XYZ file of C-alpha atoms in Angstrom:
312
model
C 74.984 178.928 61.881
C 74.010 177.935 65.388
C 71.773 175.102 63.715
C 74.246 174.132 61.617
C 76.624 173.406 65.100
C 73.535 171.801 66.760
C 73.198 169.413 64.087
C 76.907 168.802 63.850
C 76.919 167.922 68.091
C 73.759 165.515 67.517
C 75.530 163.497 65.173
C 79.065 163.626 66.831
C 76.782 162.147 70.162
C 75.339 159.917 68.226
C 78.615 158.719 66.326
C 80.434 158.336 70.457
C 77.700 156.258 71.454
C 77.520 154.022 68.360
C 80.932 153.481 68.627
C 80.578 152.874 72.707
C 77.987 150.284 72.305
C 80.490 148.757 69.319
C 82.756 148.726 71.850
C 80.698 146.550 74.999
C 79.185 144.472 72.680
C 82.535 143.394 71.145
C 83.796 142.765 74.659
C 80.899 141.134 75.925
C 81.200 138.546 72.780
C 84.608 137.797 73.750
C 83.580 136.841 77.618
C 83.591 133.254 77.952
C 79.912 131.784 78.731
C 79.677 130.388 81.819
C 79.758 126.181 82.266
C 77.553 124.010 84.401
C 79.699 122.821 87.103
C 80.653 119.094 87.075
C 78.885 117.072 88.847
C 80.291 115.922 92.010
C 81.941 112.351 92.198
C 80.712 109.576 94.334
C 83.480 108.915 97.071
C 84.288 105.056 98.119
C 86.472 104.055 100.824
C 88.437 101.030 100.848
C 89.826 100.283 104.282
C 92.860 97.654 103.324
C 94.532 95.156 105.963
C 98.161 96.117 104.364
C 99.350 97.220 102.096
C 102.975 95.784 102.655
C 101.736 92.424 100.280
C 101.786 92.167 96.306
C 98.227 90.521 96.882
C 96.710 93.792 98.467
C 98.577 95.858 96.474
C 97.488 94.630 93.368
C 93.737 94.350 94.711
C 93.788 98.445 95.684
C 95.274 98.883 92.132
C 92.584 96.617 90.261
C 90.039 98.879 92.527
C 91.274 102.008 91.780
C 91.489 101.442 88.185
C 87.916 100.781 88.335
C 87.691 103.439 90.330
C 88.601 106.327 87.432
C 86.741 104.088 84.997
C 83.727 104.313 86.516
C 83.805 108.082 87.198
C 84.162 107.343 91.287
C 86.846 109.058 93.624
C 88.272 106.072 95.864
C 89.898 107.112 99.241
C 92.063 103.955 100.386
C 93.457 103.677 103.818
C 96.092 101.220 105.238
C 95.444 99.108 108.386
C 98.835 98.018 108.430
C 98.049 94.734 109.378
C 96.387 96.605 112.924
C 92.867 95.511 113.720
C 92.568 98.834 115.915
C 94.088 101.089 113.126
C 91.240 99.448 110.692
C 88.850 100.639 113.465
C 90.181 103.946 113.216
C 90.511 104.351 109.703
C 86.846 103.067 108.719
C 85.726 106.125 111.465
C 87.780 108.550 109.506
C 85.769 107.490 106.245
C 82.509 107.555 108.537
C 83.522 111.158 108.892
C 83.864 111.631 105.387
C 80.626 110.639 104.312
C 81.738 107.982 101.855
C 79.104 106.829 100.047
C 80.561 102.979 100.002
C 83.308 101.720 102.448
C 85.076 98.367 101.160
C 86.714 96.268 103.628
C 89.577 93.631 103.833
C 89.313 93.099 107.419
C 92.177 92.251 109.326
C 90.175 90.408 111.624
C 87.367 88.960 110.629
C 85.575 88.927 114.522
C 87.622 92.724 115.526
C 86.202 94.658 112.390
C 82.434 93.535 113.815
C 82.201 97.297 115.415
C 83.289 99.021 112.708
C 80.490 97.619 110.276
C 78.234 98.226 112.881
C 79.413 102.217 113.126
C 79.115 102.271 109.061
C 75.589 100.589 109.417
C 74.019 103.068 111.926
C 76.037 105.896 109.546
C 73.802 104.401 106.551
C 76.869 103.826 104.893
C 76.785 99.935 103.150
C 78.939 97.794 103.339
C 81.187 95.635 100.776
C 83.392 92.958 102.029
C 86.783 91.512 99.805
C 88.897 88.401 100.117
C 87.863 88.431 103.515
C 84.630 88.278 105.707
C 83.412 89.650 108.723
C 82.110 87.769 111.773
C 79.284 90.231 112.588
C 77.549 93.407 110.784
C 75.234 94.118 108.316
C 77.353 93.557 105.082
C 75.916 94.207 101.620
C 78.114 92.246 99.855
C 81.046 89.857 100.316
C 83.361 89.266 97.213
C 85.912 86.520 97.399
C 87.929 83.313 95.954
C 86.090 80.429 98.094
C 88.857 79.266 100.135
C 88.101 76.455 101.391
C 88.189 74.993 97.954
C 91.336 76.538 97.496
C 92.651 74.977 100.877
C 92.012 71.408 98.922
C 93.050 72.344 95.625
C 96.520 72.501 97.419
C 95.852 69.608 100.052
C 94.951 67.219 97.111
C 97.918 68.140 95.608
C 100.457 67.431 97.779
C 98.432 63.956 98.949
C 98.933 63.542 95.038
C 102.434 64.267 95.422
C 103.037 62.434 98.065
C 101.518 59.832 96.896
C 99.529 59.917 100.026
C 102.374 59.020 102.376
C 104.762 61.495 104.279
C 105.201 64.335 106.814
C 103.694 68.033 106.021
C 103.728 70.985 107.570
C 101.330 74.000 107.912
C 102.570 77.682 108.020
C 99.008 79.297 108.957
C 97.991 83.333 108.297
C 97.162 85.784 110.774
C 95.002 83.952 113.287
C 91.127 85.116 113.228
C 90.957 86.063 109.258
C 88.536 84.033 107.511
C 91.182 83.385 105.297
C 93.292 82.058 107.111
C 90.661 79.814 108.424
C 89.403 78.672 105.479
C 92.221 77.723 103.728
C 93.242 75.642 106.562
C 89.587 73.590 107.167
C 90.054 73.060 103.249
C 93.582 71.891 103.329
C 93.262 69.674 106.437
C 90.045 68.148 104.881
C 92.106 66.848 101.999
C 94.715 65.463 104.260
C 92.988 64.005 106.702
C 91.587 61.777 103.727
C 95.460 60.312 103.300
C 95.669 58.159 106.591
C 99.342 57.754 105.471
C 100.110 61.554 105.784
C 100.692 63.237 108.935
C 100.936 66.988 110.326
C 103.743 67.571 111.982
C 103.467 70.793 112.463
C 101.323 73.653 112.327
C 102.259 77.221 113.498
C 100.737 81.307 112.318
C 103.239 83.204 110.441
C 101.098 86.097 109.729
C 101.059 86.002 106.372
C 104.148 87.247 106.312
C 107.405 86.492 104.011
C 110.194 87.151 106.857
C 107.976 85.729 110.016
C 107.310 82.581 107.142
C 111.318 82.214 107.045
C 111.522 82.462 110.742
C 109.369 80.026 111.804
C 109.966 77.791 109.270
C 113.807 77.285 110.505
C 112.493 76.496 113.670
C 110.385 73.995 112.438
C 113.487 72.214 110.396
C 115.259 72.795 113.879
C 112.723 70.620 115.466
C 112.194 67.485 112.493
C 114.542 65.817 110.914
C 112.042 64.838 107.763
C 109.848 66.797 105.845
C 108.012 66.310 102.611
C 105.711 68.808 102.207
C 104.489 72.876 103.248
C 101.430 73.964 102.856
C 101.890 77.636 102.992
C 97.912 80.021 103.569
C 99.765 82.267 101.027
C 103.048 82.943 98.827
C 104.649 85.155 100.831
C 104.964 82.282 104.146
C 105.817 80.085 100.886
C 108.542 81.788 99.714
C 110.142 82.243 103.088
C 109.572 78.899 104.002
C 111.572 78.116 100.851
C 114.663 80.511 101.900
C 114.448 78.585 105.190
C 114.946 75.582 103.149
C 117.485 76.179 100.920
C 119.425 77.992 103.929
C 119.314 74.574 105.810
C 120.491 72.646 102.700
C 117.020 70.436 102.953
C 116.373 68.688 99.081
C 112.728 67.144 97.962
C 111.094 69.157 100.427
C 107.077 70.178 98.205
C 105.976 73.723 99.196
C 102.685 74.850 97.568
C 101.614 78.412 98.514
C 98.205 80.562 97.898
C 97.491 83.762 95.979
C 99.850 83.025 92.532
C 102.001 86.293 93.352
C 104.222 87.989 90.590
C 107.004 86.500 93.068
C 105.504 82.624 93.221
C 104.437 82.364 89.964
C 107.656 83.016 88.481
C 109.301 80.592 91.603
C 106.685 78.463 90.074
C 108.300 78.397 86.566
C 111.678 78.314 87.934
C 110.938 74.663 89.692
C 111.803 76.117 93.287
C 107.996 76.424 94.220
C 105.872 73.361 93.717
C 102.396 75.332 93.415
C 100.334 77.991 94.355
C 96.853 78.426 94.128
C 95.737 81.597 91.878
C 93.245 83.963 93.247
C 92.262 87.077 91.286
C 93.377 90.121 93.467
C 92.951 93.003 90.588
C 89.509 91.511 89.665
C 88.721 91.625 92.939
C 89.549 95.401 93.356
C 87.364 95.744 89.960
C 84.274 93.465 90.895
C 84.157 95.605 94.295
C 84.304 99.012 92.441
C 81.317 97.945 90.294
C 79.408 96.488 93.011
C 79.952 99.383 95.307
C 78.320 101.252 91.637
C 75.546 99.397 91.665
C 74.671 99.558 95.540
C 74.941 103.976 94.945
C 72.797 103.218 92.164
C 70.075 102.041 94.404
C 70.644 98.781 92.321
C 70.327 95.101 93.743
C 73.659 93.343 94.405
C 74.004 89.461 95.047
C 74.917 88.773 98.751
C 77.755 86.559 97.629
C 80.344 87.453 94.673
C 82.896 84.259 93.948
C 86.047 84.932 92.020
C 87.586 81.424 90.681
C 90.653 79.989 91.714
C 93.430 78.318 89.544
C 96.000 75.658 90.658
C 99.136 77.093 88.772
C 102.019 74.603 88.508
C 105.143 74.507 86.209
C 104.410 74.509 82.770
């Protein structure tokens, strides 16, 4: 009998334990397996001069669609048009141990430090639209404005039929832009003997300073022919300022072909503006700045063509 109840409590441990391993192993085979984690993403910082212009705008959004194509994170910060804010904003992404900054300087001689500070981090750097006077810079990717400068000067000689009075609304003194555009410009007029400057002022790139200081200069002459504009926004204000002071024939060609000029373009009130690339610009940086964290070789000097786009 008492064999008979020690086989009885061998098999009922037996059966518990069966049944207790059933148990675990059933668990454990609904436990999800652990995953590698994901691989980190490669930060870039892009350090733009405003973004209170279409052009910019559209240049951040051509980078950061790049950007999420390319599997990168991109951090972009706003200089707001502030050469010391720039300075302060390419420390910040010093700090963050980007592995790219991208600059559109504000000014091309006042970022000089701040490629300096991202050189002695190790950090390279990429250049767009605009250059820098000073610095170790990997890579500079822009339109070549000087061409663009005569694409628009030829123009309105062309226009003009080399004969008449033309003003110059300049950009924000000390960009290479600005500069640029105006050696090309003033290289194709200064081949019309029968054109003259009659004036030639900064507006800052800017669509209300453009307005502004394009009244004055209606104020001041009685005739005017033609505005050369260093981009659409000056353009289109200098065009308000027109209409406003009831002036006909006047030619205004602008630079950077805009959503905003290229449909003033179509609608005859805008004679020209010369089309740079902004959202390929954003993109060629991205995949340079890929390359250069790549270890790859990048070429000093990335052009992006320009367009003359008149009224179709």
């Amino acid at each position: 009998m008492f064999s008979n109840l020690r086989k009885k409590s061998v098999w009922a441990l037996l059966l518990v334990m069966v049944i207790t391993m059933s148990l675990i192993a059933g668990c454990g085979g609904n436990q999800p397996k652990e995953q590698a984690p994901a691989a980190k993403k490669a930060v870039v910082g892009l350090a733009v001069s405003t973004l209170n212009n279409p052009f910019f705008v559209d240049l951040k959004d051509g980078a950061k669609a790049a950007a999420d194509a390319n599997g990168l994170e991109l951090v972009v910060m706003d200089a707001q048009n502030d050469a010391s804010k720039q300075l302060a904003n390419i420390e910040n992404l010093i700090q963050q141990k980007v592995s790219v900054i991208i600059v559109n300087p504000v000014d091309s001689k006042a970022i000089v430090p701040a490629i300096e500070a991202a050189n002695k981090a190790n950090i390279p750097v990429i250049t767009v639209d605009r250059g820098a006077a000073g610095g170790t810079v990997v890579s500079a990717i822009a339109s070549d404005n000087v061409a663009g400068g005569k694409m628009a000067g030829q123009l309105i000689v062309d226009k003009l039929s080399g004969k008449g009075k033309v003003v110059e609304l300049e950009g924000i003194p000390g960009t290479s832009a600005a500069n640029d555009r105006g050696k090309g410009f003033n290289e194709a007029i200064k081949a019309a003997t029968g054109i003259t400057v009659v004036a030639k002022q900064p507006a800052d790139f800017d669509r209300a300073k453009g307005m502004k200081v394009m009244e004055n200069i209606l104020q001041a002459n009685s005739e005017i022919n033609a505005v050369f504009a260093h981009n659409d926004e000056m353009a289109l204000g200098a065009l308000e300022a027109i209409k406003a002071a009831k002036r006909t024939n006047v030619i205004v060609v602008g630079f950077d072909a805009t959503a905003d000029a290229v449909k003033a373009v179509n609608e005859g009130a805008l004679t020209a503006t010369v089309a740079q690339k902004p959202k390929d610009m954003g993109k060629i940086s991205i995949e340079t700045a890929k390359k250069i964290i790549a270890k790859e070789t990048v070429p000093a000097a990335i052009p992006v063509a320009l367009e003359l786009v008149v009224k179709k």
